[in-house]
Each structure stands twice: as C-alpha cells, then as structure tokens.
PDB file of N, CA and C in Angstrom:
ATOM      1  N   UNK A   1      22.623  -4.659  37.449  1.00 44.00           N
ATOM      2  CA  UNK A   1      23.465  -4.491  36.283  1.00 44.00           C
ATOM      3  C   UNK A   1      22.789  -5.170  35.098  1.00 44.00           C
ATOM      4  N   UNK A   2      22.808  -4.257  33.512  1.00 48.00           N
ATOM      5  CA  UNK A   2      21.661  -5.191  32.933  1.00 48.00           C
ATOM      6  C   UNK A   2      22.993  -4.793  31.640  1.00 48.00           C
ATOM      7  N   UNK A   3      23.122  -6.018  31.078  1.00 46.00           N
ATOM      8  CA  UNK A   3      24.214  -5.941  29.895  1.00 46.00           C
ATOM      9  C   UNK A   3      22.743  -6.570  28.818  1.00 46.00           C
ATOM     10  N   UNK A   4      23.660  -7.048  27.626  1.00 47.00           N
ATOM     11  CA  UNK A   4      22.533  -7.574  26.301  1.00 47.00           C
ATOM     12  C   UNK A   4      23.459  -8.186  25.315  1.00 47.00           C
ATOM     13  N   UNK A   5      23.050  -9.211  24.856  1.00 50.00           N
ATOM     14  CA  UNK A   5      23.185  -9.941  23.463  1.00 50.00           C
ATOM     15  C   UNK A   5      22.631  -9.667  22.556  1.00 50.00           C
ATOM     16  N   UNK A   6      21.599  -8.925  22.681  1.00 54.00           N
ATOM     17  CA  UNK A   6      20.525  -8.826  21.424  1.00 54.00           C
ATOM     18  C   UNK A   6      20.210  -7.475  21.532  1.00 54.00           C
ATOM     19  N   UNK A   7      21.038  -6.693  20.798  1.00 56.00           N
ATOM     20  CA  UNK A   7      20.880  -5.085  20.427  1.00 56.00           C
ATOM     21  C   UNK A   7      19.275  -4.781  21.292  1.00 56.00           C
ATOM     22  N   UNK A   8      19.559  -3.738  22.354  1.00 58.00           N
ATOM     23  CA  UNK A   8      17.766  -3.238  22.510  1.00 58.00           C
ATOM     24  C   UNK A   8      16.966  -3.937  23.102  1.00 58.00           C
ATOM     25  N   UNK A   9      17.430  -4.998  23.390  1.00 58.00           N
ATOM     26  CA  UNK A   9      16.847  -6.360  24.473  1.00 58.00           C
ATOM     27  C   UNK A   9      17.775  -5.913  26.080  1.00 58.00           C
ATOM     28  N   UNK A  10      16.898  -5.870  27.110  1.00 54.00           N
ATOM     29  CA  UNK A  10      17.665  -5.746  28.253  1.00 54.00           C
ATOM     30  C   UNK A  10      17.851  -6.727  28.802  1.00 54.00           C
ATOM     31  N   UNK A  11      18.946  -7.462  29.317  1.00 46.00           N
ATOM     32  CA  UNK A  11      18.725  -8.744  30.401  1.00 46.00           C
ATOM     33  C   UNK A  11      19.247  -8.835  31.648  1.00 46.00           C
ATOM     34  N   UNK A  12      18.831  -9.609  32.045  1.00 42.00           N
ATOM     35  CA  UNK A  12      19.470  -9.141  33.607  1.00 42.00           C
ATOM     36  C   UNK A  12      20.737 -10.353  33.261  1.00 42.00           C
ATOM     37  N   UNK A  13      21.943  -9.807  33.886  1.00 34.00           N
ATOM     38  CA  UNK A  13      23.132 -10.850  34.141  1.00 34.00           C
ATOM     39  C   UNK A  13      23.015 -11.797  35.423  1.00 34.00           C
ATOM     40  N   UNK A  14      22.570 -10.680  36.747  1.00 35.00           N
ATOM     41  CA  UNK A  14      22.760 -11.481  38.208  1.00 35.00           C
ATOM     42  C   UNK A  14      21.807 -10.775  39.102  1.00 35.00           C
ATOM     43  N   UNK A  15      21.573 -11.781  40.281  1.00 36.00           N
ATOM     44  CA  UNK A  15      20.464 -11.160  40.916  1.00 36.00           C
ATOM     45  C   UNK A  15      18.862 -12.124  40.415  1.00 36.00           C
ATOM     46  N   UNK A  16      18.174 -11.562  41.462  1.00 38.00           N
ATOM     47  CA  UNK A  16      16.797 -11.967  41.481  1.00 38.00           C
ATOM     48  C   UNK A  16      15.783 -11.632  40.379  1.00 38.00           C
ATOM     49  N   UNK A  17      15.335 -11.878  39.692  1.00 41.00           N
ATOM     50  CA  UNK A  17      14.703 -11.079  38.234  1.00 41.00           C
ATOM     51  C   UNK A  17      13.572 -10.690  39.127  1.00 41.00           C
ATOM     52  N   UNK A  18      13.003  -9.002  39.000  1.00 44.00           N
ATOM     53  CA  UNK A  18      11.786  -8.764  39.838  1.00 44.00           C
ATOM     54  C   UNK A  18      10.935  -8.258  39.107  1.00 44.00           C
ATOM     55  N   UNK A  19       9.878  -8.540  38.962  1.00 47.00           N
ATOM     56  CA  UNK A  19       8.645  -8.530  38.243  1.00 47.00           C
ATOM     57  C   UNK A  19       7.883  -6.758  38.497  1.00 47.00           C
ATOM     58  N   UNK A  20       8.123  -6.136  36.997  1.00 50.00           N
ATOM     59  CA  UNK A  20       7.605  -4.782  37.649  1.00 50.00           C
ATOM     60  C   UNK A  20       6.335  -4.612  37.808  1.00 50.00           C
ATOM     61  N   UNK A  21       5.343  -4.998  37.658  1.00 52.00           N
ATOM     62  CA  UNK A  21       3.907  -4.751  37.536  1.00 52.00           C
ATOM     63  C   UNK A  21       3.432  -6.463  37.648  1.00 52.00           C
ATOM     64  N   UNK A  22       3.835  -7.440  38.156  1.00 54.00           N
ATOM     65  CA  UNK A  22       3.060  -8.582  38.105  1.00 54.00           C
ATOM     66  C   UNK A  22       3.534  -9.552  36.748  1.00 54.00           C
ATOM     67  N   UNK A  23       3.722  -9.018  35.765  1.00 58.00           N
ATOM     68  CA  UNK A  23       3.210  -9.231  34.309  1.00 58.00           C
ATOM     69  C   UNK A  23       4.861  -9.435  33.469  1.00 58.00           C
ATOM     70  N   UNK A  24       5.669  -8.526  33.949  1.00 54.00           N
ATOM     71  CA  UNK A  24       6.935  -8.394  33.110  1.00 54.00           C
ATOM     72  C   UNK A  24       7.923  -8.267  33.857  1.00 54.00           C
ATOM     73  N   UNK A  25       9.242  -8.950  33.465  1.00 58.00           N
ATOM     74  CA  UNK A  25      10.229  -8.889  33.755  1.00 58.00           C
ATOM     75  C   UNK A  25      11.393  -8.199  33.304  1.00 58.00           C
ATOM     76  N   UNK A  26      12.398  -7.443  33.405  1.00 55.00           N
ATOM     77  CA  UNK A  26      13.378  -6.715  32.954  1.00 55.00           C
ATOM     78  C   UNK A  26      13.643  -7.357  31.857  1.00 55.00           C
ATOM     79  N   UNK A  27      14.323  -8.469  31.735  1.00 65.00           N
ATOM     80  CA  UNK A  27      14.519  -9.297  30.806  1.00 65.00           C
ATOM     81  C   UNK A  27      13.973  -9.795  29.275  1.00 65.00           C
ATOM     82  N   UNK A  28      12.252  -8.814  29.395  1.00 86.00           N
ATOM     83  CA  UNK A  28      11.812  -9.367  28.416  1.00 86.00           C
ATOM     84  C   UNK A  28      11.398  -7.995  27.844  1.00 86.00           C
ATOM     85  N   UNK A  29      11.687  -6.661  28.623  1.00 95.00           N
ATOM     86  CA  UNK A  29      11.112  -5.396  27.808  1.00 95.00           C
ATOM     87  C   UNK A  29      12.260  -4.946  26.657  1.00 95.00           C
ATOM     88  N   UNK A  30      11.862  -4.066  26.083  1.00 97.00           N
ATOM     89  CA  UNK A  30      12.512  -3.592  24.936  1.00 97.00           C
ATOM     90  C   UNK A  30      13.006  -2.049  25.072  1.00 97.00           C
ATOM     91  N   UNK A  31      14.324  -1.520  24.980  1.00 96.00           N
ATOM     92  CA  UNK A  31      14.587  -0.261  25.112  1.00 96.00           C
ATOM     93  C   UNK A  31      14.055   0.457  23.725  1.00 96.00           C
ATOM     94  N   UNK A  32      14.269   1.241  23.465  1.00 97.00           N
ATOM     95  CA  UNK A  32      13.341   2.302  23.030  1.00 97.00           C
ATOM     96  C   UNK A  32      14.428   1.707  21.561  1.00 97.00           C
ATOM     97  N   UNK A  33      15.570   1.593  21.285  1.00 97.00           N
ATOM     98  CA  UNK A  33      16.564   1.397  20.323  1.00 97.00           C
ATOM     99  C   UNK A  33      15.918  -0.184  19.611  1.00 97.00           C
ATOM    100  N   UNK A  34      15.579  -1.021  20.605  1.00 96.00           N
ATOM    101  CA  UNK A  34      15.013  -2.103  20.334  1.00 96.00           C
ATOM    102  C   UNK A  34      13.555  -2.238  19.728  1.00 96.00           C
ATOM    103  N   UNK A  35      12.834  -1.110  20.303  1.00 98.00           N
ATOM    104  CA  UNK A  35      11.694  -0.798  19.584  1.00 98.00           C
ATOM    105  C   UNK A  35      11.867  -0.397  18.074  1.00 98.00           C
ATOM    106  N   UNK A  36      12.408   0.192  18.157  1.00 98.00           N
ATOM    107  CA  UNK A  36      12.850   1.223  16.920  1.00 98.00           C
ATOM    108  C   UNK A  36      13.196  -0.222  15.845  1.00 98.00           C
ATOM    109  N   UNK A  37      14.112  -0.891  15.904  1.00 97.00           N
ATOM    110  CA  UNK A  37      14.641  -2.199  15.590  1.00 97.00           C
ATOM    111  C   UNK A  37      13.512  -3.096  14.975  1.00 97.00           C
ATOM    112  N   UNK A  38      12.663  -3.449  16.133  1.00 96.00           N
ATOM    113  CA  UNK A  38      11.747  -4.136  16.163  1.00 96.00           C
ATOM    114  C   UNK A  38      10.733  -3.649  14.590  1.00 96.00           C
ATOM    115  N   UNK A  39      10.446  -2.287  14.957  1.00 96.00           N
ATOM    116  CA  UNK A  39       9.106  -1.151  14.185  1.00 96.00           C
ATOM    117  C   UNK A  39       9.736  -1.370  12.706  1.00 96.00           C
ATOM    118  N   UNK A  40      11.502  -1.143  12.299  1.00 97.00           N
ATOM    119  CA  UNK A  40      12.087  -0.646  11.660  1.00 97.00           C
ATOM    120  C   UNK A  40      11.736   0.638  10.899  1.00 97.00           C
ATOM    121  N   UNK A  41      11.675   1.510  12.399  1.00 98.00           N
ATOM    122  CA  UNK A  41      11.351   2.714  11.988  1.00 98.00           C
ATOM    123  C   UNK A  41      12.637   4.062  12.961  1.00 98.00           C
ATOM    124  N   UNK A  42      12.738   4.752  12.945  1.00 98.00           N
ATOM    125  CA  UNK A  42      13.935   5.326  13.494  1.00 98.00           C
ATOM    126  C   UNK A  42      13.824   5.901  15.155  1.00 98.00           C
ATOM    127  N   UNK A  43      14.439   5.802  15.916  1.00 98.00           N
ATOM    128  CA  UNK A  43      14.652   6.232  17.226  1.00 98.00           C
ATOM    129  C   UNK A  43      13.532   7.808  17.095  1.00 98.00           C
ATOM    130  N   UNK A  44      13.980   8.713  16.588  1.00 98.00           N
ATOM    131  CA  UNK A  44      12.849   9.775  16.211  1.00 98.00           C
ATOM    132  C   UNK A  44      11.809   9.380  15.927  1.00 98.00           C
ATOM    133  N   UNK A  45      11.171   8.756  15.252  1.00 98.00           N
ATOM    134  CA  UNK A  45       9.980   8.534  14.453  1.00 98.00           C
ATOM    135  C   UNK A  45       9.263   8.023  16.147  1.00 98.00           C
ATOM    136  N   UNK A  46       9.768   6.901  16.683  1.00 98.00           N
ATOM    137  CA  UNK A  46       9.316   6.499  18.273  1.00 98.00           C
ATOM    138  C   UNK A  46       8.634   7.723  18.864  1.00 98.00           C
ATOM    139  N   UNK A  47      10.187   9.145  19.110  1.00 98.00           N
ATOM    140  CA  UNK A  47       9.549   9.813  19.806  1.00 98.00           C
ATOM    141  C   UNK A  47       8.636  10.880  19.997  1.00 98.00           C
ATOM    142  N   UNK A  48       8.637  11.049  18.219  1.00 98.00           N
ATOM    143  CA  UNK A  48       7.370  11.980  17.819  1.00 98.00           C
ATOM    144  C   UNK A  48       6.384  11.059  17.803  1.00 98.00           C
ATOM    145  N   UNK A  49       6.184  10.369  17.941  1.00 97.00           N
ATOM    146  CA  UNK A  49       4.812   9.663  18.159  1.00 97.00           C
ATOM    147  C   UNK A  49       4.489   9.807  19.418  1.00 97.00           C
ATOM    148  N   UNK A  50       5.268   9.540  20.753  1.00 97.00           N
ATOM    149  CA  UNK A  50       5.069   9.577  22.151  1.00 97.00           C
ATOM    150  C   UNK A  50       4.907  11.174  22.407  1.00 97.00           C
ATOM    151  N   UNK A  51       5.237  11.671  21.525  1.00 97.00           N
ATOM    152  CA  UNK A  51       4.945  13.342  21.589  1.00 97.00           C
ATOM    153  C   UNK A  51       2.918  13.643  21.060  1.00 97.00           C
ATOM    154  N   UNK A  52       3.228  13.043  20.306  1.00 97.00           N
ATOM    155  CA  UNK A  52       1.442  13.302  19.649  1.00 97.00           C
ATOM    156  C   UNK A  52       0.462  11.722  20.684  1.00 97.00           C
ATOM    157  N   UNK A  53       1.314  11.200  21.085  1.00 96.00           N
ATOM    158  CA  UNK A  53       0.079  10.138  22.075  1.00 96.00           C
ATOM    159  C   UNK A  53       0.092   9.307  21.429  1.00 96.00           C
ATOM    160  N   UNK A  54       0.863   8.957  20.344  1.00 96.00           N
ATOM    161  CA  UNK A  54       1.004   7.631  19.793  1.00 96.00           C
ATOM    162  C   UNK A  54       1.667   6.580  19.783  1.00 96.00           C
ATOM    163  N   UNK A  55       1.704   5.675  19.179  1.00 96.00           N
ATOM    164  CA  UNK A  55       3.259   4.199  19.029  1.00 96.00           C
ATOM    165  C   UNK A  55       2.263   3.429  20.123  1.00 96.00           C
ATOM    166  N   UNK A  56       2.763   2.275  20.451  1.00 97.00           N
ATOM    167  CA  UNK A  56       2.731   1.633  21.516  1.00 97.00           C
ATOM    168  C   UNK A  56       2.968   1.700  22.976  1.00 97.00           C
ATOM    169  N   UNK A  57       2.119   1.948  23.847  1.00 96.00           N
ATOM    170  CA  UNK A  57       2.322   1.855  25.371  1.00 96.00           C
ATOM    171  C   UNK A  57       3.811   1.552  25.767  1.00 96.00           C
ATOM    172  N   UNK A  58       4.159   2.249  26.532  1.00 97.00           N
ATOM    173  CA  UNK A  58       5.267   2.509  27.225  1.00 97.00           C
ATOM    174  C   UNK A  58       5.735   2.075  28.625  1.00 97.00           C
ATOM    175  N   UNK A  59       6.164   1.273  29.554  1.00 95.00           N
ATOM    176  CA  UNK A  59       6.322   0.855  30.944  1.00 95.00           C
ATOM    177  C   UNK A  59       7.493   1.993  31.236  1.00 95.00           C
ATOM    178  N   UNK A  60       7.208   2.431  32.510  1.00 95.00           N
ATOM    179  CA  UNK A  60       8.073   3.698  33.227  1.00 95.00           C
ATOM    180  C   UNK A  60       9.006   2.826  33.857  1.00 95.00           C
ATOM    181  N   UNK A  61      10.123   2.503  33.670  1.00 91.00           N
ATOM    182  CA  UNK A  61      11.336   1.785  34.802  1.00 91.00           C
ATOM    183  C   UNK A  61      12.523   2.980  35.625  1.00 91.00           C
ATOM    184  N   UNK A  62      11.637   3.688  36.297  1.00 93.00           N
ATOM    185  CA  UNK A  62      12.639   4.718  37.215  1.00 93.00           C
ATOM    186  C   UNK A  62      12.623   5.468  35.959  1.00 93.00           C
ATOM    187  N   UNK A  63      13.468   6.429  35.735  1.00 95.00           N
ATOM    188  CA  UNK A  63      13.723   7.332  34.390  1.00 95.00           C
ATOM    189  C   UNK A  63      13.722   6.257  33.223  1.00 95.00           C
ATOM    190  N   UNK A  64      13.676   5.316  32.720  1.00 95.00           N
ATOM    191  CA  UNK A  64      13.591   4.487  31.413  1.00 95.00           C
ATOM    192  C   UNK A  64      12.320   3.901  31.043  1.00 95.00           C
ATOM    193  N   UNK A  65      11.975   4.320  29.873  1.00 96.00           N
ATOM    194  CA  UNK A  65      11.150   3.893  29.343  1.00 96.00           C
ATOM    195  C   UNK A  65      11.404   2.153  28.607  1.00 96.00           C
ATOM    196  N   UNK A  66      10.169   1.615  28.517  1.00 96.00           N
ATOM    197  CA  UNK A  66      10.701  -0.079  28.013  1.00 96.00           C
ATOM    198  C   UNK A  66       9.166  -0.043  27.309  1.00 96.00           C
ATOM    199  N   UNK A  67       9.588  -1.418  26.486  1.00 97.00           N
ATOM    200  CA  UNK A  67       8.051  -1.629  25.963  1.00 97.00           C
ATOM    201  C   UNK A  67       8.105  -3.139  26.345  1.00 97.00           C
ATOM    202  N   UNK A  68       7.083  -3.849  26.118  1.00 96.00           N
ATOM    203  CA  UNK A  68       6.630  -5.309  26.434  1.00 96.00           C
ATOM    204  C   UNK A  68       6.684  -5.864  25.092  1.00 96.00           C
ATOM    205  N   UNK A  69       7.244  -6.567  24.570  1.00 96.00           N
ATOM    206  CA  UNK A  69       6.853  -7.412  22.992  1.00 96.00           C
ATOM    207  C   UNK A  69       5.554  -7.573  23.019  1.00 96.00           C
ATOM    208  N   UNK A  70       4.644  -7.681  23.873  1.00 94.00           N
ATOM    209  CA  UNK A  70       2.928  -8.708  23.383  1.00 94.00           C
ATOM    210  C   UNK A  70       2.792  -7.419  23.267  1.00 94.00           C
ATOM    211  N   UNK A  71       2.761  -6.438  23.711  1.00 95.00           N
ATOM    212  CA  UNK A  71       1.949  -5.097  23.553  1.00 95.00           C
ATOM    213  C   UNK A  71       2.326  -4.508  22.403  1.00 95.00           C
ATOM    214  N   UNK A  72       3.530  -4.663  21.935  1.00 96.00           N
ATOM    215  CA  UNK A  72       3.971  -3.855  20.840  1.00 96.00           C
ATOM    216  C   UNK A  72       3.297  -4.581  19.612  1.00 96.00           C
ATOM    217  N   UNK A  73       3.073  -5.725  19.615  1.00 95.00           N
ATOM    218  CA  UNK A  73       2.369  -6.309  18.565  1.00 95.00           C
ATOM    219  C   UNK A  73       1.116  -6.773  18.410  1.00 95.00           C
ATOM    220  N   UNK A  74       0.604  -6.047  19.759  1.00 95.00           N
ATOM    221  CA  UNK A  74      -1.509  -5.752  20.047  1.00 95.00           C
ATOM    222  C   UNK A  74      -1.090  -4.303  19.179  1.00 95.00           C
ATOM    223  N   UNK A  75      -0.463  -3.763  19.459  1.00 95.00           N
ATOM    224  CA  UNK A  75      -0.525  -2.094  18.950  1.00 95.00           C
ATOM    225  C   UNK A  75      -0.704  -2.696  17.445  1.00 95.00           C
ATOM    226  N   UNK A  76       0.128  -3.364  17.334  1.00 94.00           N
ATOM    227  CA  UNK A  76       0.794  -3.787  15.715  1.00 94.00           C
ATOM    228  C   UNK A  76      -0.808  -3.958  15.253  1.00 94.00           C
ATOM    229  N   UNK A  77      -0.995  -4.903  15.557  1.00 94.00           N
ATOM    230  CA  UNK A  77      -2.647  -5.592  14.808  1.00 94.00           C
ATOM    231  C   UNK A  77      -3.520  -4.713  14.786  1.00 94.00           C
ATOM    232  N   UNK A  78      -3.651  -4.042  16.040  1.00 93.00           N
ATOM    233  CA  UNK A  78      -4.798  -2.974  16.148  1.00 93.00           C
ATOM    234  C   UNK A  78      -4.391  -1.967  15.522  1.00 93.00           C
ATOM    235  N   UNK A  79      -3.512  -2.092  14.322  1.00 90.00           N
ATOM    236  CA  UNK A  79      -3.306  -0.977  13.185  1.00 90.00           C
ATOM    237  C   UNK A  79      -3.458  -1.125  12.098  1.00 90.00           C
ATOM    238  N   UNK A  80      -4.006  -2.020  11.691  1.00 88.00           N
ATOM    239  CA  UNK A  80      -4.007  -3.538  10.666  1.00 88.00           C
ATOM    240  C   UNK A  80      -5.245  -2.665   9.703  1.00 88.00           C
ATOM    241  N   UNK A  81      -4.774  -2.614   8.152  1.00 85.00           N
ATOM    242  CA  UNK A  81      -6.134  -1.833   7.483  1.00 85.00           C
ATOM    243  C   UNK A  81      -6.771  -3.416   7.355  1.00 85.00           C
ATOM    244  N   UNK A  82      -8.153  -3.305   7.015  1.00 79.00           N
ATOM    245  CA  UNK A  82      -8.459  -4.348   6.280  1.00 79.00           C
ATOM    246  C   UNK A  82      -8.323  -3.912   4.728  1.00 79.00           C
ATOM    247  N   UNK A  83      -8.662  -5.166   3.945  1.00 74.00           N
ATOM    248  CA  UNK A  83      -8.694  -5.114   3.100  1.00 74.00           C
ATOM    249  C   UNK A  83      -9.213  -4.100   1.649  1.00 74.00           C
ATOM    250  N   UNK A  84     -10.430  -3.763   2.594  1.00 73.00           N
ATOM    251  CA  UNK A  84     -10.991  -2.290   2.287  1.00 73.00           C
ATOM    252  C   UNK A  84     -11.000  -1.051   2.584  1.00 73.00           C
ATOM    253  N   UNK A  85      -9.464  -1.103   3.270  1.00 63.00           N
ATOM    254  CA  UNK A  85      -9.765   0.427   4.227  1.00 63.00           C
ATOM    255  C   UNK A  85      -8.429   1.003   3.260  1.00 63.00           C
ATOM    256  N   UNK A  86      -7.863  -0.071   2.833  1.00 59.00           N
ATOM    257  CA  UNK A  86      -6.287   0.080   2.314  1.00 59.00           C
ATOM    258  C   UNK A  86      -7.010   1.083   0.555  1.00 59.00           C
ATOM    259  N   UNK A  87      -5.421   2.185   0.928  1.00 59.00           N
ATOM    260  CA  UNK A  87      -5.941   3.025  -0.760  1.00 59.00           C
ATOM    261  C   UNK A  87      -5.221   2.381  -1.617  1.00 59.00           C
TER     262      UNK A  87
END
C-alpha cells in the first residue's frame, strides 16, 4: 500500500521497503505527476518526450513508470547550454 505527503512522491506506509534494482527504493522514486512537478513542465510535455526517446530515464515498477531524483537531475545537467551554446 503506498499513500504520500508530498504530491508525486510515493512512500511506502508498512511493510519491508524492497529495493528494486539494488539502488532504489519505492520511497524515493517519483510518479510521473511528480516529475512533471519537479520539471515544471506538464504531465503531456513528459509523455511526448518518452514518445520521441526523450526526458529522463524511466524505472518500470510492474505497469508504473517512476523516475529516481539523482537521475532526473544527471538528465538535468547533461542539458546544461554553456555559456556559448546559449542564443
């Protein structure tokens, strides 16, 4: 059972927290609403990007998609103009 305090944040209430890949816990991924939140960009905008191969990496949880915060903000940087790339 996963309720939330923080719009788009999943947490676990009860039970064993189980680690999906080694690396992350339920508790710390981001639903797709939370991404969106996070980006402040719109629930659509997310999924036309995952349509063209873009946005930030995605973790598969059974039918739900989640994102990781560190990854969403490696994506972030590794989008970063420099100073000279900017028009």
């Amino acid at each position: 059972m996963a309720t939330s305090q923080i719009p788009g944040k999943v947490t676990r209430v009860s039970g064993p927290s189980k680690l999906l890949d080694g690396k992350h816990s339920p508790g710390e991924l981001l639903t797709i609403q939370g991404l969106a939140e996070r980006l402040t960009v719109s629930v659509g905008c997310i999924r036309a990007w995952r349509l063209r191969g873009d946005g930030p990496p995605a973790i598969r949880v059974g039918s739900a998609l989640r994102w990781d915060p560190g990854e969403v903000d490696e994506w972030l940087n590794s989008r970063r103009e420099s100073r000279w790339e900017a028009g």
